[in-house]
Coordinates of C-alpha atoms and ligand atoms in Angstrom, one line a residue:
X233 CA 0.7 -88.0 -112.6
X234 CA 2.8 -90.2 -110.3
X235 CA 6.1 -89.9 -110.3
X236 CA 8.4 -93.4 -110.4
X237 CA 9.1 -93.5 -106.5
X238 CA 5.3 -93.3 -106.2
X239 CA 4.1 -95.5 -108.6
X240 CA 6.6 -98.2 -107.7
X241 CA 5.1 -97.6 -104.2
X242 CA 1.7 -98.0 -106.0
X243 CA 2.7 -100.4 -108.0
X244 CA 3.7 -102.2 -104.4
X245 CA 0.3 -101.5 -103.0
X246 CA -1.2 -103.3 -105.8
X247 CA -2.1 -100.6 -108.3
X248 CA -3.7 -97.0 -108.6
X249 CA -6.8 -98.3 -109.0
X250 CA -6.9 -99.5 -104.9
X251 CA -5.9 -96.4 -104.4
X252 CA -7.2 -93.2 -106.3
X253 CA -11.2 -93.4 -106.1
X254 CA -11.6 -91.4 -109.5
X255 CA -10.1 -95.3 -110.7
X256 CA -12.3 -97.2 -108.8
X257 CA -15.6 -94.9 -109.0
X258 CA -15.2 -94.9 -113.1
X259 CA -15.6 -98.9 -112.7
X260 CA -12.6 -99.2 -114.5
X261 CA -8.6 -99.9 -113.8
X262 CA -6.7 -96.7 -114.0
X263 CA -5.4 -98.1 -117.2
X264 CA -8.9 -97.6 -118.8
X265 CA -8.7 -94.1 -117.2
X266 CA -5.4 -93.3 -118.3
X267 CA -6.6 -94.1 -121.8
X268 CA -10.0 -92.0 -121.8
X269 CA -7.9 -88.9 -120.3
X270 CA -5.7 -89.3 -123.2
X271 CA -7.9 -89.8 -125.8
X272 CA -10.9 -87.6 -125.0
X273 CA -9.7 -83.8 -125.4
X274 CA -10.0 -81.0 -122.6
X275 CA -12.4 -78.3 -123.9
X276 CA -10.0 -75.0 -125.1
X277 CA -9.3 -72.4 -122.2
X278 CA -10.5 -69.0 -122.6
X279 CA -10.6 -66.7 -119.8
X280 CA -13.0 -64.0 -119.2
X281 CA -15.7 -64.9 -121.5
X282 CA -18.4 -65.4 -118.6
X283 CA -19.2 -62.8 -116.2
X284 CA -18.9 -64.5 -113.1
X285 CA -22.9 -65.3 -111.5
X286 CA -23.8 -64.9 -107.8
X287 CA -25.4 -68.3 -106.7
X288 CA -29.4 -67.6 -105.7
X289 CA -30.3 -67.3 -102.4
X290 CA -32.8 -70.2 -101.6
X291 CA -36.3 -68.6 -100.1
X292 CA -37.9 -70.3 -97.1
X293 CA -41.0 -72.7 -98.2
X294 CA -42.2 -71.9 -94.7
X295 CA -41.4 -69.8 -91.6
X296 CA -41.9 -70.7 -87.6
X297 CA -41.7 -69.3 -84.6
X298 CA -38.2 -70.7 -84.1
X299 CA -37.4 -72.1 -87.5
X300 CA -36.5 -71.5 -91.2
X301 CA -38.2 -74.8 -93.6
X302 CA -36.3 -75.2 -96.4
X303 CA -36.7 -77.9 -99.4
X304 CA -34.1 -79.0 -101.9
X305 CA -34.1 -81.6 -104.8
X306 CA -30.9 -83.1 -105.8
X307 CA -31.0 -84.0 -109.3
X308 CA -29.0 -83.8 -112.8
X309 CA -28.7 -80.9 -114.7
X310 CA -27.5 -79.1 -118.1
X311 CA -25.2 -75.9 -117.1
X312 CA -22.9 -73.7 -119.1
X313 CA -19.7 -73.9 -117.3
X314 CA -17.2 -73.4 -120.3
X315 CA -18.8 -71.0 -122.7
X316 CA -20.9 -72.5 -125.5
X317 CA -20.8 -76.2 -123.9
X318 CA -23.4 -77.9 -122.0
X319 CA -22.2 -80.1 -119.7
X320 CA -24.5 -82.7 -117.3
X321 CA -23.7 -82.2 -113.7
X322 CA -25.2 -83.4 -109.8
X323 CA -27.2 -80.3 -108.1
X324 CA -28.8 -79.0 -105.1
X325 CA -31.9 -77.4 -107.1
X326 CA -30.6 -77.0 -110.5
X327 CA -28.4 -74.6 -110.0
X328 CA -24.2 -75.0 -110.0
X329 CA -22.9 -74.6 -107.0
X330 CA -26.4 -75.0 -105.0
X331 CA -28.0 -72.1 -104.3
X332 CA -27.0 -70.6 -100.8
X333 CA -28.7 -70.6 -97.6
X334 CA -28.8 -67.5 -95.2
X335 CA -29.3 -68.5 -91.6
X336 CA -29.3 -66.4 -88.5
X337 CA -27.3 -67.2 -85.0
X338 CA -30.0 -69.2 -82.8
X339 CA -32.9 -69.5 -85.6
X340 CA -32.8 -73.2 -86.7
X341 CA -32.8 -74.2 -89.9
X342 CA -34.9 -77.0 -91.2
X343 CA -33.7 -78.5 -94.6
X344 CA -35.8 -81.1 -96.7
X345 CA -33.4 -82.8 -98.5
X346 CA -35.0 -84.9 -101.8
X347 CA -32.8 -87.1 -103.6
X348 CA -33.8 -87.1 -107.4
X349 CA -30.5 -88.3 -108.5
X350 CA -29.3 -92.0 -109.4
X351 CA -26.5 -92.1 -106.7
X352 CA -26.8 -92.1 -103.0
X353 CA -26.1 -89.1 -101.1
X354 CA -25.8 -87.7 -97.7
X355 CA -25.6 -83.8 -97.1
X356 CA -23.1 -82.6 -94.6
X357 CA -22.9 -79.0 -93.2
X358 CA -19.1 -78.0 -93.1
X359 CA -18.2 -75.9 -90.3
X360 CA -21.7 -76.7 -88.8
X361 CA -22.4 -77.6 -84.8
X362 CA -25.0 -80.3 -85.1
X363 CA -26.5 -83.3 -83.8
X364 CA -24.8 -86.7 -85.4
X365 CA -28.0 -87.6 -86.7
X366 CA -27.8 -84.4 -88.8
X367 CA -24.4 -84.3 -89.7
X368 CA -24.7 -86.7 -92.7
X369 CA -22.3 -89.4 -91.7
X370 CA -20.6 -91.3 -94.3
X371 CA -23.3 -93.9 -93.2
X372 CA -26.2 -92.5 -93.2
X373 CA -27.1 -92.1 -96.6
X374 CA -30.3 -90.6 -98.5
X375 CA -30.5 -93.8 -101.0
X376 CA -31.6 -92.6 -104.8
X377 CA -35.3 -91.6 -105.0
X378 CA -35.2 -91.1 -100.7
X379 CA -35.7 -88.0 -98.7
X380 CA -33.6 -87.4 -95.4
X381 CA -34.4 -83.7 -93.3
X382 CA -31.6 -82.4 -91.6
X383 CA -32.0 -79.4 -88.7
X384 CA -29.1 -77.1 -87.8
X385 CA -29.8 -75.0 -84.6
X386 CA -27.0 -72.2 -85.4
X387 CA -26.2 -71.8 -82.1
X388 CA -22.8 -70.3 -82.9
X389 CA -20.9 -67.5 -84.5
X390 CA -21.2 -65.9 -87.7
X391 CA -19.4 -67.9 -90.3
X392 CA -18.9 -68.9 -94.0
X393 CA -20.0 -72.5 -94.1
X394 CA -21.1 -74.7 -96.7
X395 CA -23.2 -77.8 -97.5
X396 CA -21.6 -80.5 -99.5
X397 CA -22.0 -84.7 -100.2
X398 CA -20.1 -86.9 -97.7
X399 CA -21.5 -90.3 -98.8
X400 CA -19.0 -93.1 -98.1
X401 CA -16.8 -93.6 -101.1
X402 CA -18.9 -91.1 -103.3
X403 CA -18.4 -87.8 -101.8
X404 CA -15.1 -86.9 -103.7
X405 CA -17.4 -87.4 -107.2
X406 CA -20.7 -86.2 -106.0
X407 CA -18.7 -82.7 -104.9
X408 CA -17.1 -82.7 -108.2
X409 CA -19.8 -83.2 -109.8
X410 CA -21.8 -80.6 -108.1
X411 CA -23.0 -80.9 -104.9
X412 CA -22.1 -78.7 -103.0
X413 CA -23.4 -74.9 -101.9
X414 CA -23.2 -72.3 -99.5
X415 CA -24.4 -71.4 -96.3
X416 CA -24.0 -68.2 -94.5
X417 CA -24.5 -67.7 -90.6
X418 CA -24.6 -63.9 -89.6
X419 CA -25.1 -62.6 -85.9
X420 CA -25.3 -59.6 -84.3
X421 CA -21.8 -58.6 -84.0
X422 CA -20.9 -59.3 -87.4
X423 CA -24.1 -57.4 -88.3
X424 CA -22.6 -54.3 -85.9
X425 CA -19.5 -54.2 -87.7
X426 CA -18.7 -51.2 -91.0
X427 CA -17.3 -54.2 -93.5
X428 CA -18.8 -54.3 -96.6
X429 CA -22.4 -56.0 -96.8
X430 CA -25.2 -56.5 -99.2
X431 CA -23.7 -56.1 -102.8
X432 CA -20.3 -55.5 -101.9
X433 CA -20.7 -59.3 -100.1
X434 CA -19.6 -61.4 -102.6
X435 CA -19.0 -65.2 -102.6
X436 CA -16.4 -66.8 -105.1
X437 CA -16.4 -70.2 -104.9
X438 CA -13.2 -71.2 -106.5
X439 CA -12.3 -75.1 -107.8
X440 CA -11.1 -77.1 -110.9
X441 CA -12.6 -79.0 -113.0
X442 CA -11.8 -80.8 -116.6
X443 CA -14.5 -80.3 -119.4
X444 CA -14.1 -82.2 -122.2
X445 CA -14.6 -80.5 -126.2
X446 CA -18.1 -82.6 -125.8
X447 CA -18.7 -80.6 -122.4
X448 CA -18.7 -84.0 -120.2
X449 CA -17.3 -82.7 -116.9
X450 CA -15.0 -86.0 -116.4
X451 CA -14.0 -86.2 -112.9
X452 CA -10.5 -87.3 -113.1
X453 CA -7.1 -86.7 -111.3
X454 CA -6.8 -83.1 -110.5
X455 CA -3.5 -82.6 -112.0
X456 CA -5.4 -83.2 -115.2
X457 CA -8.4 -80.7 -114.6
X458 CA -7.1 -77.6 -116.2
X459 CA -10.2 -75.5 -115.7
X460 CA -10.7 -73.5 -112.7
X461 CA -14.0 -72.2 -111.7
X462 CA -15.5 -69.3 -109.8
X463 CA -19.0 -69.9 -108.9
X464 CA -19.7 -72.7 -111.7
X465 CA -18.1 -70.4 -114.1
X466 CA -14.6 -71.0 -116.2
X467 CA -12.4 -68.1 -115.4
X468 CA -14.8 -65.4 -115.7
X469 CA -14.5 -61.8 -115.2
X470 CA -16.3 -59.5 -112.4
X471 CA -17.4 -55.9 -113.0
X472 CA -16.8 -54.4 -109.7
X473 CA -16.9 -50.4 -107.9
X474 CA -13.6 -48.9 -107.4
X475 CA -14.4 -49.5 -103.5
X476 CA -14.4 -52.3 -101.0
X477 CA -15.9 -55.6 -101.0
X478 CA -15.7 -58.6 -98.8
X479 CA -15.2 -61.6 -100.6
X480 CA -15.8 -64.7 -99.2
X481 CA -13.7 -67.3 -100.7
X482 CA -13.9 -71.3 -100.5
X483 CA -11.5 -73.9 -101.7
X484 CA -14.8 -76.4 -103.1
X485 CA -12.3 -78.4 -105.2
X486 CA -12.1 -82.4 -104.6
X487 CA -8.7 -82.9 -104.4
X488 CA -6.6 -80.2 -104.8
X489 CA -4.8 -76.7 -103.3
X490 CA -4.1 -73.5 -105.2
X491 CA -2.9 -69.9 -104.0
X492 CA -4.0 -66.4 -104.7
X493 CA -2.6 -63.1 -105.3
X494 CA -3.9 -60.3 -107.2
X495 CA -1.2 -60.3 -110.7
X496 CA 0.2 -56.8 -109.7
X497 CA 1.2 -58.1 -106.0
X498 CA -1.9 -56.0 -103.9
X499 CA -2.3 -56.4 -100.6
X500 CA -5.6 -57.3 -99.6
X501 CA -7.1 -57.9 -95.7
X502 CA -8.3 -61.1 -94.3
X503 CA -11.1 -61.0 -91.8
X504 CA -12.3 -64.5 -91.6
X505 CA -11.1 -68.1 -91.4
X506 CA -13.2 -71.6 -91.3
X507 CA -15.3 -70.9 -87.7
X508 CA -16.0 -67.0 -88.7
X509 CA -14.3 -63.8 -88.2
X510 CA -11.1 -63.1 -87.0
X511 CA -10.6 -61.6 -83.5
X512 CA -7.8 -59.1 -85.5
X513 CA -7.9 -58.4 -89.5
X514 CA -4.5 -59.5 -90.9
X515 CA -2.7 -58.1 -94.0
X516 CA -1.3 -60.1 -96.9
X517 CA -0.7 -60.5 -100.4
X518 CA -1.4 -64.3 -100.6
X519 CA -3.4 -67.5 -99.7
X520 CA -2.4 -70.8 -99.3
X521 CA -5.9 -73.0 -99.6
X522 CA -6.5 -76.5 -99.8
X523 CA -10.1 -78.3 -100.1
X524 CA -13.5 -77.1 -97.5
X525 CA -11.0 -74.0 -96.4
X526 CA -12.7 -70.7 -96.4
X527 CA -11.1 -67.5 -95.8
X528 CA -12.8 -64.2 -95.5
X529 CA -11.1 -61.4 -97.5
X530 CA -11.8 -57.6 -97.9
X531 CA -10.4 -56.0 -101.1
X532 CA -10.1 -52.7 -101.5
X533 CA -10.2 -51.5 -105.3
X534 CA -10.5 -47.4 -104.9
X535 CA -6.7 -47.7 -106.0
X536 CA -7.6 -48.5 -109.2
X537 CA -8.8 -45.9 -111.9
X538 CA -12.4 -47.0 -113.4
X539 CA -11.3 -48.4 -117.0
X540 CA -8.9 -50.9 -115.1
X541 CA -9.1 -54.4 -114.6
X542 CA -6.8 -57.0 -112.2
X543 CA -6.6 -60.4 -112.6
X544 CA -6.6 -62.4 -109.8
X545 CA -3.6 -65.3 -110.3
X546 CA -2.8 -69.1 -109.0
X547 CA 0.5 -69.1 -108.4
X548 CA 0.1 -72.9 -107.2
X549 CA -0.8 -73.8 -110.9
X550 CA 0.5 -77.0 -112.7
X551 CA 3.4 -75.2 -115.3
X552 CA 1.0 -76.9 -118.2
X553 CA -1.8 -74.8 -116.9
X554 CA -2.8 -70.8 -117.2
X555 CA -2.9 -69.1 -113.8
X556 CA -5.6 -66.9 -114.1
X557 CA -8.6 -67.7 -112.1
X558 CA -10.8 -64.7 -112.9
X559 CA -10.5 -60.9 -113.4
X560 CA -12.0 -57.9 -112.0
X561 CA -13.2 -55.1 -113.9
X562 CA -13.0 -51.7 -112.3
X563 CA -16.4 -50.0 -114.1
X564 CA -17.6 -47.3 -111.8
X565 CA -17.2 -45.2 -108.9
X566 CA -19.4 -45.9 -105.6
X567 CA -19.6 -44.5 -102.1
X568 CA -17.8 -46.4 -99.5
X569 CA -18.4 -45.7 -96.1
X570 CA -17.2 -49.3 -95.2
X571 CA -13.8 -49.9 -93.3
X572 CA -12.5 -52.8 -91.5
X573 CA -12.0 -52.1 -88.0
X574 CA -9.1 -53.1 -85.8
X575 CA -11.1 -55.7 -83.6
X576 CA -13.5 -58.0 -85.0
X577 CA -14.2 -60.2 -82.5
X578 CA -13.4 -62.0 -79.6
X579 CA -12.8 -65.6 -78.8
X580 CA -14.2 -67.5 -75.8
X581 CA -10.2 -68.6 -74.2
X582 CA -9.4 -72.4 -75.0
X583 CA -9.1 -74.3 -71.4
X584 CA -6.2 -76.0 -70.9
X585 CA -5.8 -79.2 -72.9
X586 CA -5.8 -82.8 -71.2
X587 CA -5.5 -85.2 -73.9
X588 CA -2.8 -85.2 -76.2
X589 CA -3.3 -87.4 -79.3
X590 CA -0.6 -87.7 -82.6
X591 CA -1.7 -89.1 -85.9
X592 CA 0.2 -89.7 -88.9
X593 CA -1.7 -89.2 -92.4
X594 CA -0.4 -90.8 -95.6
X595 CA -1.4 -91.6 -99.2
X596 CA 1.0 -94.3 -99.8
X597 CA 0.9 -97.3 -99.6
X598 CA -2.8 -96.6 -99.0
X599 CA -5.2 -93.9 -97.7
X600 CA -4.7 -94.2 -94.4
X601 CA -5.1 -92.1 -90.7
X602 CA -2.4 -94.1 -88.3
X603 CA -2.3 -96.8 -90.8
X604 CA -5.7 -97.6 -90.6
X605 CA -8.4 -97.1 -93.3
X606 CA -12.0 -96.0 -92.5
X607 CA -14.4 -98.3 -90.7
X608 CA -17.7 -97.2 -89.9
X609 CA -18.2 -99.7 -86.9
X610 CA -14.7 -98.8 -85.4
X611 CA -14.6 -96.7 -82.6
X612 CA -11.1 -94.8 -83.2
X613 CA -11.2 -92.3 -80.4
X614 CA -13.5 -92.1 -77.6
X615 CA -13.5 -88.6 -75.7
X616 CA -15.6 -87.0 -73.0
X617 CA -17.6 -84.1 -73.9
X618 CA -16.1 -80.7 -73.2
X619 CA -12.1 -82.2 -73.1
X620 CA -9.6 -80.0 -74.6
X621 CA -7.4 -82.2 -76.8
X622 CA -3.9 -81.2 -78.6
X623 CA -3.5 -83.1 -81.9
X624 CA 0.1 -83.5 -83.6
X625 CA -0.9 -84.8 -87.3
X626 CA 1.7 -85.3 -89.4
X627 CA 1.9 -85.5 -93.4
X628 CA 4.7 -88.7 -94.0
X629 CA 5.2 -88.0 -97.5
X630 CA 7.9 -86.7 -98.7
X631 CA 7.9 -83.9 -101.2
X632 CA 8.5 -84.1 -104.6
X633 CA 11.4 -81.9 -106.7
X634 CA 9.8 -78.7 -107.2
X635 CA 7.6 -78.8 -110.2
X636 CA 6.2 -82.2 -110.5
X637 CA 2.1 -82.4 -110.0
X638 CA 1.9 -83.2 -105.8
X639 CA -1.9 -82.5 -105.3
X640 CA -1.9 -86.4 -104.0
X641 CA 0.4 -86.0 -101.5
X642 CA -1.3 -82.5 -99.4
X643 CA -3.6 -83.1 -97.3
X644 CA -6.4 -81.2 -95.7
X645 CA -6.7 -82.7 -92.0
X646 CA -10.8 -81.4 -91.3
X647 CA -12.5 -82.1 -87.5
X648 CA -16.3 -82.3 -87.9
X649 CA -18.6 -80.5 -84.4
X650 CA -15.6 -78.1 -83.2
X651 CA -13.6 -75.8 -84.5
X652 CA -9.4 -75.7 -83.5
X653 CA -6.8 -73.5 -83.4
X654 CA -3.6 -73.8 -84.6
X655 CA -0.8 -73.8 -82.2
X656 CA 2.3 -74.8 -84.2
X657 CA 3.4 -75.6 -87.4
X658 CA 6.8 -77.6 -88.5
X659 CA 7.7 -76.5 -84.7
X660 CA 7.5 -73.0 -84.8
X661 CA 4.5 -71.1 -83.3
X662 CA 1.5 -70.8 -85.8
X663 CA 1.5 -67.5 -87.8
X664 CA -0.8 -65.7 -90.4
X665 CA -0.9 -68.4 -92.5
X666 CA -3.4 -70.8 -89.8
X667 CA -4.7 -67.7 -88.2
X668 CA -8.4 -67.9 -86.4
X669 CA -10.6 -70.6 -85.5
X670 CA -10.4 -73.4 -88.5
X671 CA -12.2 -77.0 -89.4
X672 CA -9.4 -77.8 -92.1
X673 CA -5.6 -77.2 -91.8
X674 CA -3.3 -77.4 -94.6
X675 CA -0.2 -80.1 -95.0
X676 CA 1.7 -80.3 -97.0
X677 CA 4.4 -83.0 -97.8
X678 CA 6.1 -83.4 -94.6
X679 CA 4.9 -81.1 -92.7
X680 CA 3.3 -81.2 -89.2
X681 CA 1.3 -79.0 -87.4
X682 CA -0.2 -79.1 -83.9
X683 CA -3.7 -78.2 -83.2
X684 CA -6.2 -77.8 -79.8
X685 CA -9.7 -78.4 -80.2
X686 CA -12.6 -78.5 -77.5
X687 CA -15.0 -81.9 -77.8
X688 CA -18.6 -80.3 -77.5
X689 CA -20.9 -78.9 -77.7
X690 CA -22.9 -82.4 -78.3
X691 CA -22.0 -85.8 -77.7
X692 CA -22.4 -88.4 -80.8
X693 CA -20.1 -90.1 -83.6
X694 CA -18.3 -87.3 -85.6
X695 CA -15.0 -87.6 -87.8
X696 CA -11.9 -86.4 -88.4
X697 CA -10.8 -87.0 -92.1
X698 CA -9.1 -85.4 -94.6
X699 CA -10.7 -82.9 -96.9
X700 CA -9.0 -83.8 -100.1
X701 CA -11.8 -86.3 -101.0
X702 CA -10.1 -88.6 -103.3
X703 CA -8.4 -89.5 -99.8
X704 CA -11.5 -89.1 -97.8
X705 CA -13.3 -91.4 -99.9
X706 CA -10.3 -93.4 -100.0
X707 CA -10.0 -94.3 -96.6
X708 CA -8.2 -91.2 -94.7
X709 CA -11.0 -90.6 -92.3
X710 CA -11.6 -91.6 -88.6
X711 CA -14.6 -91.8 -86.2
X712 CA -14.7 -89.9 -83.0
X713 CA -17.4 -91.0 -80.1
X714 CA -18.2 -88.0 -78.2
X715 CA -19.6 -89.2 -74.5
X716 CA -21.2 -88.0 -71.9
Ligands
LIG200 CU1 -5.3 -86.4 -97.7

């Protein structure tokens, strides 16, 4: 909901429907929206009635020399994501999330993307170091009933990435709706290290959603999507080992943040960011995570006794909304010989930066990236491959009193090719909260962070936008010509 100050500001900019794509995409005025959020029901909340699935791993159609041949259909589907309701929804495959693909450092992957679906699409590797061509620009779109194939060399570090829809104006609705899956790079160091593997590697893909009594997953505002989902599933529960896992955990939702801690205040260990593992594991008790972040996180349950369960809590939720996002059941011993040692890896040192560039994100009075909207044909930055750039981006709104919905007004500022590290936040020195290599950084109202990035290791258009997709979609994104 907007408060007054924004809506007057909205109001000013010539309604929400200009502004929030949910509006526009519904082919309606947001008046029209207003009324079908208020008179179609959200489906009743109860938690723990699914046991939380593991998306499939997709299996090769064929195998060279050098590459892995994948195919996937994008088409509609009937899932179960609140128990006992069907509800329709846009997949990679079938299957909600899409199932995940497992690729190997320097083994290219080939993927055969069919669209079956009635929208265009285009599918975008997050985290991924590709050609433009394969990137799926906002531009180059799969139309309905087309095929596009997309290759990914992997030439670069183990990492938790994941596939997704970035088709101008759609991609905030075609994630929501289900298009998006996962897609794991190992290497050989990762593969050298004791953390937890095989079973005990476990994905929970975490966003919200709103189902309706009828089961129609309406995408709408988030602040009124009061279902949160863990791989495709309504707050479901997880029967785990009273040992470690390693859990790696994406923000997938369109447009909004939440936080994590475990109910009784655990501390846990993270081991990865956005661009892979951490060079040193770092110790907390909560996460901060806003849309296409991903943070790598080994839990160790051998404290508990086998009989117990811990729920694991969103302390960012709405006061309107239950916190829970899923449980864990502790049902059995198991043998651990898994530990998480005190180097993970080590990062190639940044050069010295040459370019310093400042941008300035905002919502209001329109979705905008230094006050200009998204134009494919605009050249916003030019840079010469392998520069070293420092980037000031600032979020200009300012919050609201503590309390009120602000999903609209965070932002999640995301750099397609390269990964960045975070120097600085508000003006004091980065700390645990932006640790490792990232693609996305959080902001929230008012803050600014500053972040150094290397422009390689390909030359093409790229973008920076930001990854809460309502905004994305709406505009906040900005093309980036990477020369020779
Ligand atoms: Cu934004």
């Amino acid at each position: 909901m907007l408060n007054r100050r924004n809506a007057l500001k909205v109001a000013a900019a010539g309604g929400a429907a200009a502004l929030f794509p949910w509006d526009r995409l519904t082919g309606a005025g947001s008046e029209a929206v207003a009324s079908s959020a208020a008179t179609a029901e959200a489906a009743p909340i109860v938690p723990f009635a699914h046991a939380m699935p593991l998306p499939q791993t997709l299996a090769p159609t064929s195998r060279t020399l050098t590459s892995d041949l994948y195919e996937i259909r994008m088409r509609e589907a009937q899932v179960e994501i609140v128990k006992g309701l069907t509800s329709k929804v846009r997949t990679y495959n079938g299957t909600f999330p899409g199932p995940t693909i497992k690729a190997v450092q320097n083994r290219e992957v080939v993927v055969r993307q069919i669209n079956e679906l009635e929208v265009n699409t285009a599918v975008h590797l997050h985290g991924a170091h590709v050609l433009s061509e394969h990137d799926g620009l906002p531009m180059d779109t799969i139309v309905a009933g087309g095929e596009r194939t997309y290759h990914y060399p992997n030439k670069q570090a183990a990492a938790s990435l994941w596939y997704h829809d970035h088709a101008h104006h759609l991609e905030a609705e075609n994630v929501y709706m289900g298009l998006h899956g996962l897609y794991l790079i190992s290497d050989h160091n990762e593969r050298s290290l004791p953390l937890p593997t095989g079973t005990y590697d476990v994905p929970l893909v975490i966003r919200d959603a709103r189902v309706e009594t009828d089961g129609t997953l309406l995408y709408t505002r988030p602040s009124d999507c009061p279902n949160m989902l863990v791989n495709g599933k309504e707050r479901p529960y997880f029967q785990v080992a009273a040992r470690k896992y390693r859990f790696r955990v994406y923000n997938a939702c369109a447009n909004r943040y939440f936080k994590l801690r475990f109910a009784d205040g655990i501390e846990f260990t993270q081991i990865g960011a956005d661009g892979g593992l951490l060079e040193k594991p770092v110790r907390k008790t909560e996460l901060l995570m806003l849309g296409g972040e991903r943070v790598d996180i080994v839990v160790d349950f051998s404290r508990y006794r086998v009989g117990q369960s811990v729920v694991l809590e969103n302390p960012g939720a709405q006061t309107t909304e239950r916190p829970e996002v899923m449980r864990f059941d502790i049902v059995r011993r198991a043998a651990d010989y898994s530990f998480v040692p005190h180097r993970l890896t080590t990062y190639a040192p940044q050069p010295a930066a040459t370019v310093e560039r400042d941008f300035e994100i905002r919502t209001f009075p329109a979705m905008t990236i230094n006050g200009l909207s998204y134009d494919p044909n605009r050249v916003d930055i030019q840079t010469r491959l392998g520069t070293t750039e420092v980037w000031t981006v600032r979020n200009v709104e300012a919050p609201l009193p503590a309390g009120k919905p602000d999903f609209h007004l965070w932002h999640s500022f995301h750099t397609h090719l390269t990964f960045f590290r975070v120097l600085e936040r508000n003006g004091q020195p980065a700390d645990a909260r932006d640790v490792g290599l990232k693609d996305t950084v959080t902001l929230g109202p008012g803050e600014t962070v500053k972040i150094a990035m290397t422009w390689g290791p390909y030359t093409g258009q790229y973008l920076y936008h930001c990854h809460q997709l309502g905004h994305s979609s709406g505009g906040q994104m900005g093309r980036i010509d990477v020369v020779a």
